[in-house]
C-alpha cells in the first residue's frame, strides 16, 4: 500500500482479520468525539490477493467503490493490504510501452481487453435541482447506484452513494442541498472505449466515475 495515497476509508481489524472500514468523512465529522471507532464501522468490500486486476476493476465498478480490502488467497479472511483505483492506474501505466527496459526486467502484461459497455451500469439522470434528500431515499430503497447530472451539452457530474451519505447525519442540511451542490465533475468515454481508455480517463486525481456516452447522439447508455 502506498503511503502517499489519499484513502476514502480506513480499514479496521482485529488483526489479522478485517473487521470493516471507517469512511474518512465520518472520522472527520466526529474527530472531537469520544465514542468507540466500532460505532462508525461499515462492511468492507474484499478481494482475494490472487485475483486478476480486471476482476478488481469489475468489482469496484459493481460496488461503486474506489478501494478494496485484499485478503489472503488461502484463508480468504486475513487482511494483507488495500487495493485502490490509483493502484490500477499505476499498474496500467507500467504495462504501457515506454521504451526499452533493462535486461532481465519483464514488463507486466496489459489488462484483458474489455470495453466500456461491458462494465457500465444504466444511468439515472437527474436535474441539478433535485433534492439530495430524495436521492438519498432512492439509494436506501435500492433503486439506484449513482446519479448523473448534465451540466452542459457534453459535461456531466456524478453523485455516488458516499457523496450523499456524508450528509445523512445532518437532516437539516440534507434537506437544503440539491444535486448540483454535490455533483462531482466526471470525464466521458464512448461505449467502445477499452479498459486502457477508462483508466486514462480516470487518471486525474479526484476522479471517481466515468460517464459513458453514445458517440453519435451523446445520450447516456451508462456510467
C-alpha atoms as a printed R data frame, in Angstrom:
    type eleno elety resid chain resno       x       y       z
1   ATOM     1    CA   UNK     A     1   0.000   0.000   0.000
2   ATOM     2    CA   UNK     A     2   1.479   3.359  -0.986
3   ATOM     3    CA   UNK     A     3   1.930   5.787   1.888
4   ATOM     4    CA   UNK     A     4   1.199   8.697  -0.461
5   ATOM     5    CA   UNK     A     5  -2.360   7.687  -1.334
6   ATOM     6    CA   UNK     A     6  -5.397   9.517  -0.060
7   ATOM     7    CA   UNK     A     7  -7.773   6.845   1.210
8   ATOM     8    CA   UNK     A     8 -11.536   7.361   1.393
9   ATOM     9    CA   UNK     A     9 -11.929   4.677   4.057
10  ATOM    10    CA   UNK     A    10  -9.639   3.267   6.732
11  ATOM    11    CA   UNK     A    11  -9.611  -0.497   7.366
12  ATOM    12    CA   UNK     A    12 -10.289  -1.546  10.957
13  ATOM    13    CA   UNK     A    13  -9.443  -5.025  12.094
14  ATOM    14    CA   UNK     A    14  -8.856  -7.369  14.943
15  ATOM    15    CA   UNK     A    15  -5.619  -8.134  13.147
16  ATOM    16    CA   UNK     A    16  -5.147 -10.161  11.094
17  ATOM    17    CA   UNK     A    17  -8.845 -10.473  10.233
18  ATOM    18    CA   UNK     A    18 -10.589  -7.482   8.595
19  ATOM    19    CA   UNK     A    19 -13.431  -6.138  10.691
20  ATOM    20    CA   UNK     A    20 -14.734  -3.387   8.413
21  ATOM    21    CA   UNK     A    21 -13.910   0.104   7.174
22  ATOM    22    CA   UNK     A    22 -14.450   3.567   8.597
23  ATOM    23    CA   UNK     A    23 -15.137   6.279   5.979
24  ATOM    24    CA   UNK     A    24 -12.686   9.152   6.372
25  ATOM    25    CA   UNK     A    25 -15.573  11.613   6.083
26  ATOM    26    CA   UNK     A    26 -17.203  10.038   9.144
27  ATOM    27    CA   UNK     A    27 -13.962  10.180  11.107
28  ATOM    28    CA   UNK     A    28 -13.641  13.883  10.369
29  ATOM    29    CA   UNK     A    29 -17.229  14.506  11.447
30  ATOM    30    CA   UNK     A    30 -16.609  13.019  14.903
31  ATOM    31    CA   UNK     A    31 -12.972  13.966  15.360
32  ATOM    32    CA   UNK     A    32 -13.765  15.599  18.709
33  ATOM    33    CA   UNK     A    33 -15.993  12.774  19.905
34  ATOM    34    CA   UNK     A    34 -15.176  10.155  22.481
35  ATOM    35    CA   UNK     A    35 -17.203   7.205  21.164
36  ATOM    36    CA   UNK     A    36 -15.564   3.956  20.007
37  ATOM    37    CA   UNK     A    37 -14.495   3.609  16.375
38  ATOM    38    CA   UNK     A    38 -16.635   0.486  16.056
39  ATOM    39    CA   UNK     A    39 -19.773   2.650  16.019
40  ATOM    40    CA   UNK     A    40 -18.630   4.055  12.651
41  ATOM    41    CA   UNK     A    41 -17.771   0.741  11.010
42  ATOM    42    CA   UNK     A    42 -19.230  -0.252   7.653
43  ATOM    43    CA   UNK     A    43 -18.790  -3.571   5.794
44  ATOM    44    CA   UNK     A    44 -15.598  -3.545   3.751
45  ATOM    45    CA   UNK     A    45 -15.625  -4.995   0.203
46  ATOM    46    CA   UNK     A    46 -12.884  -7.593  -0.210
47  ATOM    47    CA   UNK     A    47 -10.980  -9.328  -2.982
48  ATOM    48    CA   UNK     A    48  -8.523 -12.246  -2.907
49  ATOM    49    CA   UNK     A    49  -4.842 -11.442  -3.237
50  ATOM    50    CA   UNK     A    50  -4.532 -13.706  -6.287
51  ATOM    51    CA   UNK     A    51  -7.453 -12.145  -8.191
52  ATOM    52    CA   UNK     A    52  -6.689 -10.662 -11.648
53  ATOM    53    CA   UNK     A    53  -6.607  -6.872 -11.836
54  ATOM    54    CA   UNK     A    54  -9.518  -6.923 -14.252
55  ATOM    55    CA   UNK     A    55 -11.653  -8.650 -11.619
56  ATOM    56    CA   UNK     A    56 -10.769  -5.853  -9.213
57  ATOM    57    CA   UNK     A    57 -11.846  -3.250 -11.784
58  ATOM    58    CA   UNK     A    58 -15.161  -5.024 -12.335
59  ATOM    59    CA   UNK     A    59 -15.751  -5.453  -8.591
60  ATOM    60    CA   UNK     A    60 -15.072  -1.785  -7.878
61  ATOM    61    CA   UNK     A    61 -17.436  -0.853 -10.693
62  ATOM    62    CA   UNK     A    62 -20.197  -3.201  -9.483
63  ATOM    63    CA   UNK     A    63 -19.961  -1.979  -5.888
64  ATOM    64    CA   UNK     A    64 -19.409   1.669  -6.708
65  ATOM    65    CA   UNK     A    65 -16.233   1.860  -4.605
66  ATOM    66    CA   UNK     A    66 -12.666   3.047  -5.184
67  ATOM    67    CA   UNK     A    67 -10.918   0.701  -2.749
68  ATOM    68    CA   UNK     A    68 -10.984  -2.995  -1.883
69  ATOM    69    CA   UNK     A    69  -9.627  -4.819   1.142
70  ATOM    70    CA   UNK     A    70  -7.208  -7.518  -0.041
71  ATOM    71    CA   UNK     A    71  -7.420 -10.820   1.831
72  ATOM    72    CA   UNK     A    72  -5.104 -13.808   1.810
73  ATOM    73    CA   UNK     A    73  -5.951 -16.191  -1.041
74  ATOM    74    CA   UNK     A    74  -5.741 -19.286   1.163
75  ATOM    75    CA   UNK     A    75  -7.795 -18.254   4.176
76  ATOM    76    CA   UNK     A    76  -9.864 -15.512   2.490
77  ATOM    77    CA   UNK     A    77 -10.066 -13.838   5.890
78  ATOM    78    CA   UNK     A    78  -6.611 -12.494   6.749
79  ATOM    79    CA   UNK     A    79  -6.164  -8.852   5.728
80  ATOM    80    CA   UNK     A    80  -2.996  -8.346   3.677
81  ATOM    81    CA   UNK     A    81  -3.498  -4.900   2.144
82  ATOM    82    CA   UNK     A    82  -5.679  -2.369   0.347
83  ATOM    83    CA   UNK     A    83  -6.123  -2.050  -3.425
84  ATOM    84    CA   UNK     A    84  -7.193   1.382  -4.683
85  ATOM    85    CA   UNK     A    85  -8.182   2.648  -8.120
86  ATOM    86    CA   UNK     A    86  -4.939   4.624  -8.168
87  ATOM    87    CA   UNK     A    87  -3.048   1.309  -7.915
88  ATOM    88    CA   UNK     A    88  -4.830   0.060 -11.032
89  ATOM    89    CA   UNK     A    89  -3.910   3.263 -12.847
90  ATOM    90    CA   UNK     A    90  -0.244   2.785 -11.964
91  ATOM    91    CA   UNK     A    91  -0.374  -0.897 -12.957
92  ATOM    92    CA   UNK     A    92  -1.672   0.052 -16.373
93  ATOM    93    CA   UNK     A    93   0.946   2.784 -16.708
94  ATOM    94    CA   UNK     A    94   3.709   0.255 -16.005
95  ATOM    95    CA   UNK     A    95   2.246  -2.085 -18.624
96  ATOM    96    CA   UNK     A    96   2.173   0.587 -21.316
97  ATOM    97    CA   UNK     A    97   5.212   0.551 -23.646
98  ATOM    98    CA   UNK     A    98   7.550   3.464 -22.865
99  ATOM    99    CA   UNK     A    99  10.778   2.305 -24.473
100 ATOM   100    CA   UNK     A   100  13.486  -0.298 -23.809
101 ATOM   101    CA   UNK     A   101  13.694  -1.833 -20.349
102 ATOM   102    CA   UNK     A   102  16.778  -3.152 -18.530
103 ATOM   103    CA   UNK     A   103  17.774  -6.701 -19.400
104 ATOM   104    CA   UNK     A   104  16.026  -9.311 -17.287
105 ATOM   105    CA   UNK     A   105  13.218  -6.978 -16.205
106 ATOM   106    CA   UNK     A   106   9.900  -8.106 -17.598
107 ATOM   107    CA   UNK     A   107   7.044  -5.763 -18.331
108 ATOM   108    CA   UNK     A   108   3.670  -6.628 -16.767
109 ATOM   109    CA   UNK     A   109   1.111  -7.776 -19.281
110 ATOM   110    CA   UNK     A   110  -1.744  -5.443 -20.304
111 ATOM   111    CA   UNK     A   111  -5.200  -5.768 -18.789
112 ATOM   112    CA   UNK     A   112  -7.511  -8.046 -20.793
113 ATOM   113    CA   UNK     A   113  -9.483  -6.250 -23.473
114 ATOM   114    CA   UNK     A   114 -12.904  -5.114 -22.326
115 ATOM   115    CA   UNK     A   115 -14.942  -2.162 -23.499
116 ATOM   116    CA   UNK     A   116 -16.895   0.391 -21.515
117 ATOM   117    CA   UNK     A   117 -20.290  -1.146 -22.295
118 ATOM   118    CA   UNK     A   118 -19.134  -4.341 -20.545
119 ATOM   119    CA   UNK     A   119 -18.562  -2.516 -17.248
120 ATOM   120    CA   UNK     A   120 -21.156   0.262 -17.195
121 ATOM   121    CA   UNK     A   121 -24.446   0.281 -15.343
122 ATOM   122    CA   UNK     A   122 -27.631   2.038 -16.523
123 ATOM   123    CA   UNK     A   123 -27.558   5.717 -15.536
124 ATOM   124    CA   UNK     A   124 -30.166   7.650 -13.631
125 ATOM   125    CA   UNK     A   125 -30.030  11.198 -14.960
126 ATOM   126    CA   UNK     A   126 -31.414  13.801 -12.580
127 ATOM   127    CA   UNK     A   127 -31.833  17.555 -12.632
128 ATOM   128    CA   UNK     A   128 -29.295  19.670 -10.820
129 ATOM   129    CA   UNK     A   129 -32.195  20.983  -8.742
130 ATOM   130    CA   UNK     A   130 -33.178  17.509  -7.481
131 ATOM   131    CA   UNK     A   131 -33.248  17.377  -3.684
132 ATOM   132    CA   UNK     A   132 -30.407  15.414  -2.116
133 ATOM   133    CA   UNK     A   133 -32.817  14.059   0.474
134 ATOM   134    CA   UNK     A   134 -34.926  12.460  -2.282
135 ATOM   135    CA   UNK     A   135 -31.857  10.987  -3.987
136 ATOM   136    CA   UNK     A   136 -30.654   9.527  -0.695
137 ATOM   137    CA   UNK     A   137 -34.056   7.876  -0.274
138 ATOM   138    CA   UNK     A   138 -33.718   6.250  -3.697
139 ATOM   139    CA   UNK     A   139 -30.326   4.856  -2.693
140 ATOM   140    CA   UNK     A   140 -31.685   3.470   0.560
141 ATOM   141    CA   UNK     A   141 -34.582   1.852  -1.297
142 ATOM   142    CA   UNK     A   142 -32.075   0.060  -3.531
143 ATOM   143    CA   UNK     A   143 -33.328   1.614  -6.734
144 ATOM   144    CA   UNK     A   144 -30.137   3.420  -7.705
145 ATOM   145    CA   UNK     A   145 -26.364   3.074  -7.581
146 ATOM   146    CA   UNK     A   146 -25.465   6.595  -8.669
147 ATOM   147    CA   UNK     A   147 -26.873   9.674 -10.359
148 ATOM   148    CA   UNK     A   148 -25.711  11.708 -13.342
149 ATOM   149    CA   UNK     A   149 -26.273  15.458 -13.577
150 ATOM   150    CA   UNK     A   150 -25.960  17.040 -17.020
151 ATOM   151    CA   UNK     A   151 -24.043  20.284 -16.590
152 ATOM   152    CA   UNK     A   152 -23.806  21.247 -20.253
153 ATOM   153    CA   UNK     A   153 -24.089  19.874 -23.775
154 ATOM   154    CA   UNK     A   154 -21.243  17.436 -23.152
155 ATOM   155    CA   UNK     A   155 -20.366  17.975 -19.496
156 ATOM   156    CA   UNK     A   156 -21.576  15.806 -16.644
157 ATOM   157    CA   UNK     A   157 -21.333  15.474 -12.903
158 ATOM   158    CA   UNK     A   158 -21.873  12.330 -10.838
159 ATOM   159    CA   UNK     A   159 -23.310  11.677  -7.403
160 ATOM   160    CA   UNK     A   160 -22.119   8.447  -5.773
161 ATOM   161    CA   UNK     A   161 -23.537   6.879  -2.591
162 ATOM   162    CA   UNK     A   162 -20.658   8.111  -0.433
163 ATOM   163    CA   UNK     A   163 -21.297  11.691  -1.558
164 ATOM   164    CA   UNK     A   164 -24.854  11.501  -0.253
165 ATOM   165    CA   UNK     A   165 -24.074   9.539   2.902
166 ATOM   166    CA   UNK     A   166 -21.666  12.247   4.052
167 ATOM   167    CA   UNK     A   167 -24.714  14.377   4.884
168 ATOM   168    CA   UNK     A   168 -27.064  11.666   6.142
169 ATOM   169    CA   UNK     A   169 -26.220  12.521   9.770
170 ATOM   170    CA   UNK     A   170 -27.375  16.132   9.343
171 ATOM   171    CA   UNK     A   171 -31.033  16.038   8.326
172 ATOM   172    CA   UNK     A   172 -31.437  19.823   8.282
173 ATOM   173    CA   UNK     A   173 -28.510  20.291   5.903
174 ATOM   174    CA   UNK     A   174 -29.573  17.334   3.772
175 ATOM   175    CA   UNK     A   175 -32.983  18.968   3.246
176 ATOM   176    CA   UNK     A   176 -31.336  22.144   1.934
177 ATOM   177    CA   UNK     A   177 -28.909  20.577  -0.544
178 ATOM   178    CA   UNK     A   178 -29.629  19.874  -4.208
179 ATOM   179    CA   UNK     A   179 -27.832  17.592  -6.659
180 ATOM   180    CA   UNK     A   180 -25.848  20.452  -8.209
181 ATOM   181    CA   UNK     A   181 -24.297  21.194  -4.804
182 ATOM   182    CA   UNK     A   182 -22.684  17.761  -4.524
183 ATOM   183    CA   UNK     A   183 -22.173  16.574  -8.121
184 ATOM   184    CA   UNK     A   184 -18.505  15.882  -8.904
185 ATOM   185    CA   UNK     A   185 -17.133  16.523 -12.425
186 ATOM   186    CA   UNK     A   186 -16.814  13.308 -14.441
187 ATOM   187    CA   UNK     A   187 -14.969  12.654 -17.719
188 ATOM   188    CA   UNK     A   188 -16.747  10.934 -20.605
189 ATOM   189    CA   UNK     A   189 -15.842   7.970 -22.802
190 ATOM   190    CA   UNK     A   190 -17.727   6.260 -25.611
191 ATOM   191    CA   UNK     A   191 -19.291   2.811 -25.338
192 ATOM   192    CA   UNK     A   192 -16.468   1.212 -27.305
193 ATOM   193    CA   UNK     A   193 -13.686   2.583 -25.100
194 ATOM   194    CA   UNK     A   194 -11.358  -0.128 -23.792
195 ATOM   195    CA   UNK     A   195 -10.059  -0.535 -20.246
196 ATOM   196    CA   UNK     A   196  -6.946   1.461 -21.131
197 ATOM   197    CA   UNK     A   197  -9.100   4.426 -22.162
198 ATOM   198    CA   UNK     A   198 -11.178   4.101 -18.989
199 ATOM   199    CA   UNK     A   199  -8.073   4.108 -16.816
200 ATOM   200    CA   UNK     A   200  -6.684   7.093 -18.719
201 ATOM   201    CA   UNK     A   201  -9.958   8.990 -18.289
202 ATOM   202    CA   UNK     A   202  -9.846   8.374 -14.530
203 ATOM   203    CA   UNK     A   203  -6.153   9.175 -14.140
204 ATOM   204    CA   UNK     A   204  -6.774  12.690 -12.808
205 ATOM   205    CA   UNK     A   205  -6.723  12.810  -9.025
206 ATOM   206    CA   UNK     A   206 -10.185  13.007  -7.529
207 ATOM   207    CA   UNK     A   207 -11.981  11.364 -10.463
208 ATOM   208    CA   UNK     A   208 -14.374   8.759  -9.092
209 ATOM   209    CA   UNK     A   209 -16.523   7.742 -12.064
210 ATOM   210    CA   UNK     A   210 -16.632   7.984 -15.839
211 ATOM   211    CA   UNK     A   211 -19.785   8.739 -17.813
212 ATOM   212    CA   UNK     A   212 -20.299   6.532 -20.880
213 ATOM   213    CA   UNK     A   213 -21.930   8.328 -23.810
214 ATOM   214    CA   UNK     A   214 -23.165   7.296 -27.230
215 ATOM   215    CA   UNK     A   215 -20.605   8.611 -29.714
216 ATOM   216    CA   UNK     A   216 -23.251   9.664 -32.248
217 ATOM   217    CA   UNK     A   217 -26.107  11.003 -30.127
218 ATOM   218    CA   UNK     A   218 -24.388  11.991 -26.892
219 ATOM   219    CA   UNK     A   219 -27.050  10.095 -24.941
220 ATOM   220    CA   UNK     A   220 -26.246   8.225 -21.728
221 ATOM   221    CA   UNK     A   221 -26.255   4.438 -22.111
222 ATOM   222    CA   UNK     A   222 -24.366   4.040 -18.835
223 ATOM   223    CA   UNK     A   223 -21.682   5.220 -16.433
